[in-house]
Short mmCIF file of C-alpha atoms in Angstrom, two decimals:
data_model
loop_
_atom_site.label_atom_id
_atom_site.label_comp_id
_atom_site.label_asym_id
_atom_site.label_seq_id
_atom_site.Cartn_x
_atom_site.Cartn_y
_atom_site.Cartn_z
CA MET A 1 0.76 33.01 -25.72
CA ALA A 2 3.36 34.07 -23.21
CA GLY A 3 5.24 31.81 -20.88
CA ASN A 4 5.83 28.77 -23.06
CA GLU A 5 9.54 29.25 -23.45
CA VAL A 6 11.73 26.24 -22.75
CA THR A 7 13.54 27.43 -19.67
CA GLN A 8 14.33 24.19 -17.87
CA PRO A 9 16.81 21.72 -19.26
CA ALA A 10 15.47 18.17 -19.51
CA GLU A 11 18.08 15.71 -18.36
CA LYS A 12 17.63 12.01 -18.97
CA LEU A 13 18.85 10.30 -15.82
CA VAL A 14 21.11 7.33 -16.37
CA CYS A 15 22.43 4.96 -13.74
CA ALA A 16 23.90 1.48 -13.68
CA ALA A 17 21.33 0.23 -11.18
CA VAL A 18 18.46 0.89 -13.58
CA PRO A 19 19.59 0.08 -17.11
CA ASP A 20 17.35 1.08 -19.96
CA ALA A 21 15.24 -1.86 -21.08
CA PRO A 22 15.79 -2.88 -24.70
CA ASN A 23 13.03 -1.41 -26.85
CA ALA A 24 11.61 0.50 -23.92
CA THR A 25 8.95 3.00 -24.86
CA TRP A 26 9.39 4.98 -21.66
CA THR A 27 12.22 6.83 -19.96
CA ASN A 28 13.21 5.73 -16.46
CA ALA A 29 13.58 9.25 -15.13
CA TRP A 30 13.87 12.86 -16.22
CA ARG A 31 15.32 15.69 -14.24
CA LEU A 32 13.36 18.85 -14.98
CA GLY A 33 14.75 21.69 -12.90
CA HIS A 34 14.24 20.78 -9.27
CA GLU A 35 11.83 17.97 -10.05
CA VAL A 36 12.72 14.37 -10.75
CA VAL A 37 9.99 12.76 -12.82
CA LEU A 38 10.04 8.97 -12.46
CA SER A 39 8.57 5.88 -14.05
CA GLY A 40 7.02 3.19 -11.91
CA MET A 41 9.73 0.73 -10.90
CA THR A 42 9.58 -3.02 -10.35
CA ALA A 43 12.08 -5.61 -9.15
CA HIS A 44 12.57 -6.88 -12.71
CA PRO A 45 14.91 -8.50 -13.75
CA ALA A 46 15.96 -9.73 -10.29
CA SER A 47 12.41 -10.99 -9.74
CA ARG A 48 12.50 -12.92 -13.03
CA ILE A 49 15.83 -14.56 -12.28
CA ALA A 50 14.69 -15.52 -8.80
CA ALA A 51 11.42 -16.95 -10.12
CA GLU A 52 13.27 -19.04 -12.70
CA GLN A 53 15.42 -20.39 -9.88
CA ARG A 54 12.26 -21.36 -8.03
CA ALA A 55 13.08 -18.90 -5.27
CA PRO A 56 10.70 -16.07 -6.12
CA LEU A 57 11.19 -12.75 -4.39
CA GLY A 58 8.56 -11.88 -1.81
CA ALA A 59 6.90 -8.51 -1.41
CA TYR A 60 9.45 -7.28 1.13
CA GLU A 61 12.42 -8.13 -1.07
CA GLN A 62 10.77 -6.70 -4.16
CA THR A 63 9.89 -3.48 -2.32
CA MET A 64 13.45 -3.03 -1.07
CA CYS A 65 14.72 -3.58 -4.61
CA VAL A 66 12.27 -1.06 -6.04
CA LEU A 67 13.00 1.60 -3.42
CA GLY A 68 16.71 1.15 -4.15
CA LYS A 69 16.08 1.78 -7.85
CA LEU A 70 14.10 4.92 -7.15
CA GLU A 71 16.91 6.11 -4.89
CA ALA A 72 19.53 5.34 -7.56
CA LEU A 73 17.66 7.42 -10.11
CA VAL A 74 17.35 10.36 -7.72
CA GLN A 75 21.05 9.99 -6.87
CA ALA A 76 21.83 10.22 -10.57
CA ALA A 77 20.32 13.70 -10.35
CA GLY A 78 22.54 14.55 -7.38
CA GLY A 79 19.90 13.82 -4.78
CA HIS A 80 19.08 11.16 -2.20
CA ARG A 81 16.22 9.04 -0.87
CA HIS A 82 14.81 11.85 1.26
CA ASN A 83 14.05 13.80 -1.89
CA LEU A 84 11.31 11.25 -2.62
CA VAL A 85 8.15 13.07 -1.58
CA LYS A 86 5.38 10.77 -2.77
CA THR A 87 4.89 7.17 -3.82
CA VAL A 88 2.02 5.22 -5.30
CA VAL A 89 2.29 1.52 -4.51
CA TYR A 90 0.56 -1.03 -6.74
CA LEU A 91 0.31 -4.55 -5.30
CA THR A 92 -1.05 -7.72 -6.85
CA ASP A 93 -2.16 -8.99 -3.43
CA ILE A 94 -3.41 -6.53 -0.84
CA ALA A 95 -2.17 -8.90 1.89
CA ASP A 96 1.35 -7.75 0.99
CA LYS A 97 0.70 -4.28 2.42
CA ASP A 98 2.36 -5.08 5.75
CA ALA A 99 5.48 -6.36 4.03
CA VAL A 100 5.59 -3.12 2.07
CA GLY A 101 5.26 -1.19 5.31
CA ARG A 102 8.19 -3.05 6.85
CA ALA A 103 10.33 -2.33 3.83
CA ARG A 104 9.35 1.33 3.88
CA ARG A 105 10.36 1.58 7.53
CA ASP A 106 13.68 -0.16 6.90
CA PHE A 107 14.33 2.12 3.95
CA PHE A 108 13.08 5.52 5.05
CA GLY A 109 13.66 5.30 8.81
CA ASP A 110 11.14 7.64 10.36
CA VAL A 111 10.76 10.28 7.68
CA PHE A 112 8.16 9.12 5.22
CA PRO A 113 6.98 10.40 1.88
CA CYS A 114 3.27 10.57 1.17
CA SER A 115 1.91 7.32 -0.15
CA THR A 116 -1.09 5.73 -1.79
CA LEU A 117 -1.49 1.95 -1.91
CA VAL A 118 -3.91 -0.13 -3.96
CA ALA A 119 -4.09 -3.65 -5.32
CA VAL A 120 -4.38 -4.03 -9.07
CA SER A 121 -5.33 -6.99 -11.22
CA ALA A 122 -1.92 -7.39 -12.86
CA LEU A 123 1.54 -5.92 -13.23
CA VAL A 124 3.69 -6.25 -16.33
CA PHE A 125 5.18 -9.64 -15.40
CA PRO A 126 3.44 -12.40 -13.43
CA GLU A 127 6.22 -12.77 -10.82
CA LEU A 128 5.92 -9.13 -9.80
CA ARG A 129 4.16 -8.43 -6.51
CA VAL A 130 4.77 -4.68 -6.33
CA GLU A 131 5.34 -1.68 -8.55
CA ILE A 132 6.05 1.75 -7.09
CA ASP A 133 5.59 5.05 -8.84
CA ALA A 134 7.20 8.11 -7.25
CA TRP A 135 7.68 11.87 -7.27
CA ALA A 136 10.86 13.57 -6.12
CA ARG A 137 11.94 17.14 -5.44
CA LEU A 138 15.59 18.10 -5.26
CA ASP A 139 14.91 21.41 -3.52
CA VAL A 140 13.51 19.81 -0.37
CA ASP A 141 14.91 17.34 2.15
CA LEU A 142 12.18 15.68 4.19
CA ARG A 143 14.61 15.25 7.10
CA GLN A 144 14.69 19.03 7.44
CA ALA A 145 10.98 19.25 8.08
CA ARG A 146 8.97 21.16 10.56
CA LEU A 147 5.44 20.57 11.72
CA HIS A 148 2.80 22.89 10.44
CA PRO A 149 0.85 24.75 11.69
CA ASN A 150 1.93 23.78 15.18
CA ASP A 151 5.47 25.09 15.30
CA MET B 1 25.88 19.60 -9.77
CA ALA B 2 24.22 22.95 -9.50
CA GLY B 3 20.70 23.53 -8.39
CA ASN B 4 20.29 20.89 -5.70
CA GLU B 5 20.22 23.28 -2.78
CA VAL B 6 17.40 22.80 -0.31
CA THR B 7 15.47 25.99 -0.87
CA GLN B 8 11.94 25.01 0.05
CA PRO B 9 10.98 24.21 3.62
CA ALA B 10 9.19 20.89 4.00
CA GLU B 11 6.29 21.22 6.38
CA LYS B 12 4.52 18.17 7.70
CA LEU B 13 0.84 19.06 7.71
CA VAL B 14 -1.02 18.14 10.85
CA CYS B 15 -4.75 18.43 11.46
CA ALA B 16 -7.25 16.93 13.88
CA ALA B 17 -9.45 15.61 11.07
CA VAL B 18 -6.71 13.34 9.77
CA PRO B 19 -4.74 11.96 12.72
CA ASP B 20 -1.54 10.10 12.00
CA ALA B 21 -2.15 6.37 12.02
CA PRO B 22 -0.15 4.48 14.62
CA ASN B 23 2.91 2.91 13.01
CA ALA B 24 2.16 4.62 9.72
CA THR B 25 4.93 4.36 7.16
CA TRP B 26 3.67 7.34 5.21
CA THR B 27 3.02 11.01 5.87
CA ASN B 28 -0.50 12.31 5.32
CA ALA B 29 0.63 15.51 3.62
CA TRP B 30 3.66 17.67 3.05
CA ARG B 31 3.68 21.32 2.17
CA LEU B 32 6.59 22.00 -0.17
CA GLY B 33 6.55 25.64 -1.16
CA HIS B 34 3.32 26.27 -3.05
CA GLU B 35 2.61 22.57 -3.51
CA VAL B 36 0.70 20.34 -1.13
CA VAL B 37 1.75 16.75 -1.63
CA LEU B 38 -0.90 14.35 -0.38
CA SER B 39 -1.37 10.67 0.41
CA GLY B 40 -4.40 8.84 -0.87
CA MET B 41 -7.20 9.20 1.65
CA THR B 42 -9.94 6.77 2.66
CA ALA B 43 -12.95 6.98 4.97
CA HIS B 44 -11.14 4.91 7.60
CA PRO B 45 -11.79 4.74 10.56
CA ALA B 46 -15.37 5.99 10.11
CA SER B 47 -15.92 3.26 7.52
CA ARG B 48 -14.66 0.60 9.96
CA ILE B 49 -16.89 1.77 12.79
CA ALA B 50 -19.91 1.90 10.52
CA ALA B 51 -19.20 -1.57 9.16
CA GLU B 52 -18.92 -2.97 12.66
CA GLN B 53 -22.29 -1.43 13.45
CA ARG B 54 -23.72 -3.21 10.38
CA ALA B 55 -24.39 0.15 8.75
CA PRO B 56 -21.54 0.29 6.26
CA LEU B 57 -20.85 3.60 4.55
CA GLY B 58 -21.78 3.72 0.88
CA ALA B 59 -19.66 5.20 -1.85
CA TYR B 60 -21.28 8.64 -1.58
CA GLU B 61 -20.68 8.89 2.15
CA GLN B 62 -17.16 7.58 1.86
CA THR B 63 -16.36 10.02 -0.92
CA MET B 64 -17.68 12.99 1.06
CA CYS B 65 -15.58 11.87 4.03
CA VAL B 66 -12.47 11.53 1.88
CA LEU B 67 -12.92 14.90 0.18
CA GLY B 68 -13.34 16.46 3.61
CA LYS B 69 -10.04 14.97 4.73
CA LEU B 70 -8.22 16.23 1.66
CA GLU B 71 -9.70 19.67 2.30
CA ALA B 72 -8.65 19.58 5.96
CA LEU B 73 -5.06 18.81 5.00
CA VAL B 74 -4.98 21.64 2.48
CA GLN B 75 -6.55 23.93 5.09
CA ALA B 76 -3.73 22.99 7.47
CA ALA B 77 -1.44 24.56 4.88
CA GLY B 78 -3.55 27.73 4.82
CA GLY B 79 -5.52 26.77 1.73
CA HIS B 80 -8.97 25.55 0.79
CA ARG B 81 -10.78 22.98 -1.35
CA HIS B 82 -10.35 24.95 -4.55
CA ASN B 83 -6.60 24.51 -4.29
CA LEU B 84 -7.15 20.83 -5.13
CA VAL B 85 -6.22 20.65 -8.80
CA LYS B 86 -6.24 16.92 -9.53
CA THR B 87 -7.62 13.72 -8.05
CA VAL B 88 -7.19 10.04 -8.84
CA VAL B 89 -10.16 8.01 -7.65
CA TYR B 90 -9.77 4.30 -6.95
CA LEU B 91 -13.00 2.35 -6.57
CA THR B 92 -13.57 -1.27 -5.67
CA ASP B 93 -16.76 -1.33 -7.78
CA ILE B 94 -16.94 0.68 -10.97
CA ALA B 95 -20.71 0.95 -10.48
CA ASP B 96 -19.97 3.45 -7.71
CA LYS B 97 -18.76 6.04 -10.20
CA ASP B 98 -22.07 7.87 -10.29
CA ALA B 99 -22.15 8.13 -6.49
CA VAL B 100 -18.66 9.59 -6.63
CA GLY B 101 -19.83 12.08 -9.22
CA ARG B 102 -22.72 13.18 -7.01
CA ALA B 103 -20.36 13.67 -4.09
CA ARG B 104 -17.94 15.63 -6.26
CA ARG B 105 -20.73 17.95 -7.38
CA ASP B 106 -21.95 18.45 -3.82
CA PHE B 107 -18.41 19.14 -2.67
CA PHE B 108 -16.87 21.21 -5.46
CA GLY B 109 -19.97 22.99 -6.79
CA ASP B 110 -19.20 23.75 -10.41
CA VAL B 111 -15.43 24.19 -10.34
CA PHE B 112 -13.82 20.82 -10.72
CA PRO B 113 -10.28 19.57 -10.46
CA CYS B 114 -8.96 17.20 -13.06
CA SER B 115 -9.75 13.60 -12.27
CA THR B 116 -8.95 10.04 -13.23
CA LEU B 117 -11.16 7.17 -12.07
CA VAL B 118 -10.47 3.44 -12.18
CA ALA B 119 -11.62 0.34 -10.34
CA VAL B 120 -8.96 -1.67 -8.54
CA SER B 121 -9.03 -5.18 -7.11
CA ALA B 122 -8.66 -4.12 -3.48
CA LEU B 123 -8.11 -1.20 -1.13
CA VAL B 124 -6.36 -1.48 2.23
CA PHE B 125 -9.47 -2.51 4.19
CA PRO B 126 -12.37 -4.59 2.87
CA GLU B 127 -15.07 -2.11 3.88
CA LEU B 128 -13.52 0.64 1.79
CA ARG B 129 -15.24 1.47 -1.49
CA VAL B 130 -13.15 4.47 -2.51
CA GLU B 131 -9.68 5.92 -2.05
CA ILE B 132 -8.77 9.31 -3.50
CA ASP B 133 -5.29 10.56 -4.22
CA ALA B 134 -4.85 14.27 -4.89
CA TRP B 135 -2.58 17.11 -5.88
CA ALA B 136 -2.97 20.66 -4.59
CA ARG B 137 -1.45 24.02 -5.40
CA LEU B 138 -1.65 26.94 -2.99
CA ASP B 139 -0.78 29.51 -5.63
CA VAL B 140 -3.89 28.93 -7.70
CA ASP B 141 -7.60 29.14 -6.96
CA LEU B 142 -9.68 27.26 -9.48
CA ARG B 143 -12.59 29.64 -8.87
CA GLN B 144 -10.50 32.42 -10.37
CA ALA B 145 -10.16 30.62 -13.67
CA ARG B 146 -10.45 31.79 -17.19
CA LEU B 147 -11.05 29.80 -20.32
CA HIS B 148 -8.14 29.28 -22.62
CA PRO B 149 -7.58 29.95 -25.45
CA ASN B 150 -10.99 31.45 -25.95
CA ASP B 151 -10.87 34.47 -23.69
CA MET C 1 0.63 32.28 6.77
CA ALA C 2 2.89 33.66 4.10
CA GLY C 3 3.15 32.36 0.59
CA ASN C 4 -0.46 31.45 -0.11
CA GLU C 5 -1.15 34.27 -2.51
CA VAL C 6 -2.80 33.32 -5.79
CA THR C 7 -0.02 34.13 -8.20
CA GLN C 8 -0.66 31.73 -11.05
CA PRO C 9 -3.66 32.11 -13.28
CA ALA C 10 -5.71 28.95 -13.65
CA GLU C 11 -6.75 28.48 -17.24
CA LYS C 12 -9.34 25.90 -18.17
CA LEU C 13 -8.11 24.33 -21.38
CA VAL C 14 -10.71 23.92 -24.06
CA CYS C 15 -10.32 22.16 -27.40
CA ALA C 16 -12.60 20.68 -30.00
CA ALA C 17 -10.90 17.28 -29.84
CA VAL C 18 -11.87 16.81 -26.20
CA PRO C 19 -15.33 18.28 -25.64
CA ASP C 20 -16.55 18.61 -22.08
CA ALA C 21 -18.79 15.69 -21.20
CA PRO C 22 -22.32 16.68 -20.23
CA ASN C 23 -22.64 16.75 -16.44
CA ALA C 24 -18.94 16.08 -16.02
CA THR C 25 -17.69 16.46 -12.48
CA TRP C 26 -14.10 16.91 -13.57
CA THR C 27 -12.19 19.33 -15.77
CA ASN C 28 -10.29 17.90 -18.74
CA ALA C 29 -7.21 20.04 -18.19
CA TRP C 30 -5.99 23.09 -16.32
CA ARG C 31 -3.02 25.21 -17.23
CA LEU C 32 -1.36 26.42 -14.03
CA GLY C 33 1.68 28.45 -14.91
CA HIS C 34 4.10 26.17 -16.73
CA GLU C 35 2.26 23.03 -15.71
CA VAL C 36 -0.59 21.38 -17.55
CA VAL C 37 -2.67 19.33 -15.14
CA LEU C 38 -4.64 16.65 -16.96
CA SER C 39 -7.45 14.19 -16.37
CA GLY C 40 -7.07 10.59 -17.42
CA MET C 41 -8.24 10.24 -21.02
CA THR C 42 -10.01 7.39 -22.76
CA ALA C 43 -11.07 6.73 -26.34
CA HIS C 44 -14.70 7.47 -25.48
CA PRO C 45 -16.92 8.23 -27.40
CA ALA C 46 -15.12 6.76 -30.43
CA SER C 47 -14.79 3.47 -28.57
CA ARG C 48 -18.52 3.42 -27.82
CA ILE C 49 -19.52 4.10 -31.39
CA ALA C 50 -17.15 1.44 -32.68
CA ALA C 51 -18.44 -1.10 -30.16
CA GLU C 52 -22.02 -0.40 -31.16
CA GLN C 53 -21.02 -1.02 -34.77
CA ARG C 54 -19.55 -4.36 -33.67
CA ALA C 55 -16.09 -3.18 -34.66
CA PRO C 56 -14.63 -2.44 -31.22
CA LEU C 57 -11.41 -0.49 -31.06
CA GLY C 58 -8.39 -2.49 -29.99
CA ALA C 59 -5.78 -1.37 -27.51
CA TYR C 60 -3.53 0.13 -30.19
CA GLU C 61 -6.30 2.22 -31.69
CA GLN C 62 -7.57 3.32 -28.30
CA THR C 63 -4.06 4.28 -27.19
CA MET C 64 -3.48 6.36 -30.31
CA CYS C 65 -6.81 8.09 -29.74
CA VAL C 66 -5.98 8.80 -26.10
CA LEU C 67 -2.48 10.12 -26.85
CA GLY C 68 -4.01 12.39 -29.47
CA LYS C 69 -6.41 13.81 -26.89
CA LEU C 70 -3.64 14.46 -24.40
CA GLU C 71 -1.69 16.20 -27.15
CA ALA C 72 -4.71 18.30 -28.12
CA LEU C 73 -5.12 19.52 -24.56
CA VAL C 74 -1.45 20.43 -24.28
CA GLN C 75 -1.70 22.18 -27.64
CA ALA C 76 -4.60 24.22 -26.28
CA ALA C 77 -2.08 25.56 -23.77
CA GLY C 78 0.34 26.44 -26.57
CA GLY C 79 2.43 23.30 -26.19
CA HIS C 80 3.03 20.02 -28.00
CA ARG C 81 3.35 16.27 -27.40
CA HIS C 82 6.94 16.53 -26.21
CA ASN C 83 5.77 18.56 -23.23
CA LEU C 84 4.20 15.36 -21.88
CA VAL C 85 6.68 14.24 -19.25
CA LYS C 86 4.88 11.36 -17.53
CA THR C 87 2.01 8.98 -18.15
CA VAL C 88 0.22 6.39 -16.07
CA VAL C 89 -1.40 3.73 -18.24
CA TYR C 90 -4.34 1.73 -16.90
CA LEU C 91 -5.26 -1.37 -18.92
CA THR C 92 -8.10 -3.81 -18.46
CA ASP C 93 -5.97 -6.65 -19.87
CA ILE C 94 -2.25 -6.72 -19.17
CA ALA C 95 -1.77 -8.57 -22.47
CA ASP C 96 -2.42 -5.23 -24.19
CA LYS C 97 0.88 -3.80 -22.96
CA ASP C 98 2.70 -4.56 -26.20
CA ALA C 99 0.02 -2.82 -28.25
CA VAL C 100 0.38 0.19 -25.98
CA GLY C 101 4.14 0.11 -26.53
CA ARG C 102 3.68 0.09 -30.31
CA ALA C 103 1.34 3.05 -30.09
CA ARG C 104 3.77 4.93 -27.83
CA ARG C 105 6.59 4.38 -30.33
CA ASP C 106 4.44 5.52 -33.25
CA PHE C 107 3.35 8.57 -31.30
CA PHE C 108 6.47 9.72 -29.47
CA GLY C 109 9.18 8.53 -31.87
CA ASP C 110 12.24 7.96 -29.77
CA VAL C 111 11.78 10.55 -27.02
CA PHE C 112 9.65 9.03 -24.30
CA PRO C 113 8.00 10.39 -21.21
CA CYS C 114 8.24 8.44 -17.99
CA SER C 115 5.53 5.84 -17.67
CA THR C 116 3.85 3.48 -15.25
CA LEU C 117 1.59 0.68 -16.51
CA VAL C 118 -0.80 -1.50 -14.53
CA ALA C 119 -3.92 -3.52 -15.20
CA VAL C 120 -7.03 -2.56 -13.27
CA SER C 121 -10.30 -4.39 -12.74
CA ALA C 122 -12.45 -1.91 -14.66
CA LEU C 123 -12.51 1.41 -16.47
CA VAL C 124 -15.53 3.68 -16.68
CA PHE C 125 -17.09 1.95 -19.72
CA PRO C 126 -16.85 -1.75 -20.55
CA GLU C 127 -15.56 -1.24 -24.09
CA LEU C 128 -12.53 0.69 -22.85
CA ARG C 129 -9.22 -1.15 -22.87
CA VAL C 130 -6.95 1.71 -21.83
CA GLU C 131 -7.02 4.96 -19.88
CA ILE C 132 -3.98 7.21 -19.70
CA ASP C 133 -3.30 9.82 -17.08
CA ALA C 134 -0.54 12.34 -17.78
CA TRP C 135 1.59 15.22 -16.55
CA ALA C 136 2.91 17.96 -18.81
CA ARG C 137 5.36 20.82 -18.45
CA LEU C 138 5.38 23.72 -20.89
CA ASP C 139 8.85 24.90 -19.84
CA VAL C 140 10.62 21.76 -21.04
CA ASP C 141 10.88 20.02 -24.40
CA LEU C 142 11.99 16.42 -24.06
CA ARG C 143 13.56 16.57 -27.54
CA GLN C 144 16.05 19.09 -26.17
CA ALA C 145 17.37 16.67 -23.60
CA ARG C 146 20.82 15.80 -22.51
CA LEU C 147 22.06 12.75 -20.66
CA HIS C 148 22.92 13.13 -17.04
CA PRO C 149 25.38 12.70 -15.41
CA ASN C 150 27.32 11.45 -18.40
CA ASP C 151 27.54 14.55 -20.52
#
């Protein structure tokens, strides 16, 4: 059939802030044309180190860490945090939703991506309180938005 | 690097059926070119009001409400319900899946988006039984589909 | 408004490996231009048959079955497994994550899509241990990747 030609380069995004895990069976992020495809991010290993030091990271700190990783991956593609257009937030305790909201405000200012938030029964490590999946587009900047259909 | 120019306007979609929540740290929906990026929708606040009146909304009613909100956001971009190409349904009780199916049939007729359905441990408010995340494309109409590869 | 023309054909992807469920209120997969939009896949009905024979499928076997279904749907669009660019893995027991990793390595080799993995409270049938949602792009081949920004 027509239209299946490989026309977009796939670029594996590499950055110091999000090292590849040993034996990982996923890729942290791919740039595919103007899209950045991302894996869900957690605060690991900072959350592990903090837990071992009996000073576990709370939901706010973990969320800030995760948003910083997502930003770093988008920056590796030449973009920035306002290219993040959608997140899906997985919590282990729904009571953490307000802490996530505070972190989102501190991180994004007043220009927010779309978001979905649910509590799940477990994340990959027991000290994790939040995992955030995301979608990014390099050809848009949410700060340059207009209202629709009202303007 | 090349190719990071902002070439798509980002339009914040606004509609009366889905008012912005006070202090929200997310955007209900963005139009980015031919894509409508959406936040997961719930039946709140109708579900809250009903619960307070001791007549809580069931999964069918909540699903119809949620699908109506997703439609309203896509309509704000000039589209319609058959631009919705994928949903992810989060339930608090897996037994509600049949009620969700009935609502989907009543809403979509016989042209269905892709869908994933799981039960989670909690949604943002205790009276919620269902949250639906979605993806929409304005440049396709699922009613104008053909089978592939058989025709 | 401008730009809402239907310009991409929607093709319902049909393949023998993933028959339509009777009374389904979702579509297994749509091809929309260079994107393949997919529904979350499970090992049903193989997992049901195995459970009834008191030889339930483990997480590894279910994951291999699911990845094979996703591949079959992408193949129905003229593509292959290395068009799968992102997965979201839902487990019923987080302890199954290593089995999922083994299956991913056996299936993808050393070129991995992005991935998010969480444990949920239930999937649609009790014998299911894993459901995988996915995103695919026909205009990229992850085997033809380059590192960015380091090369």
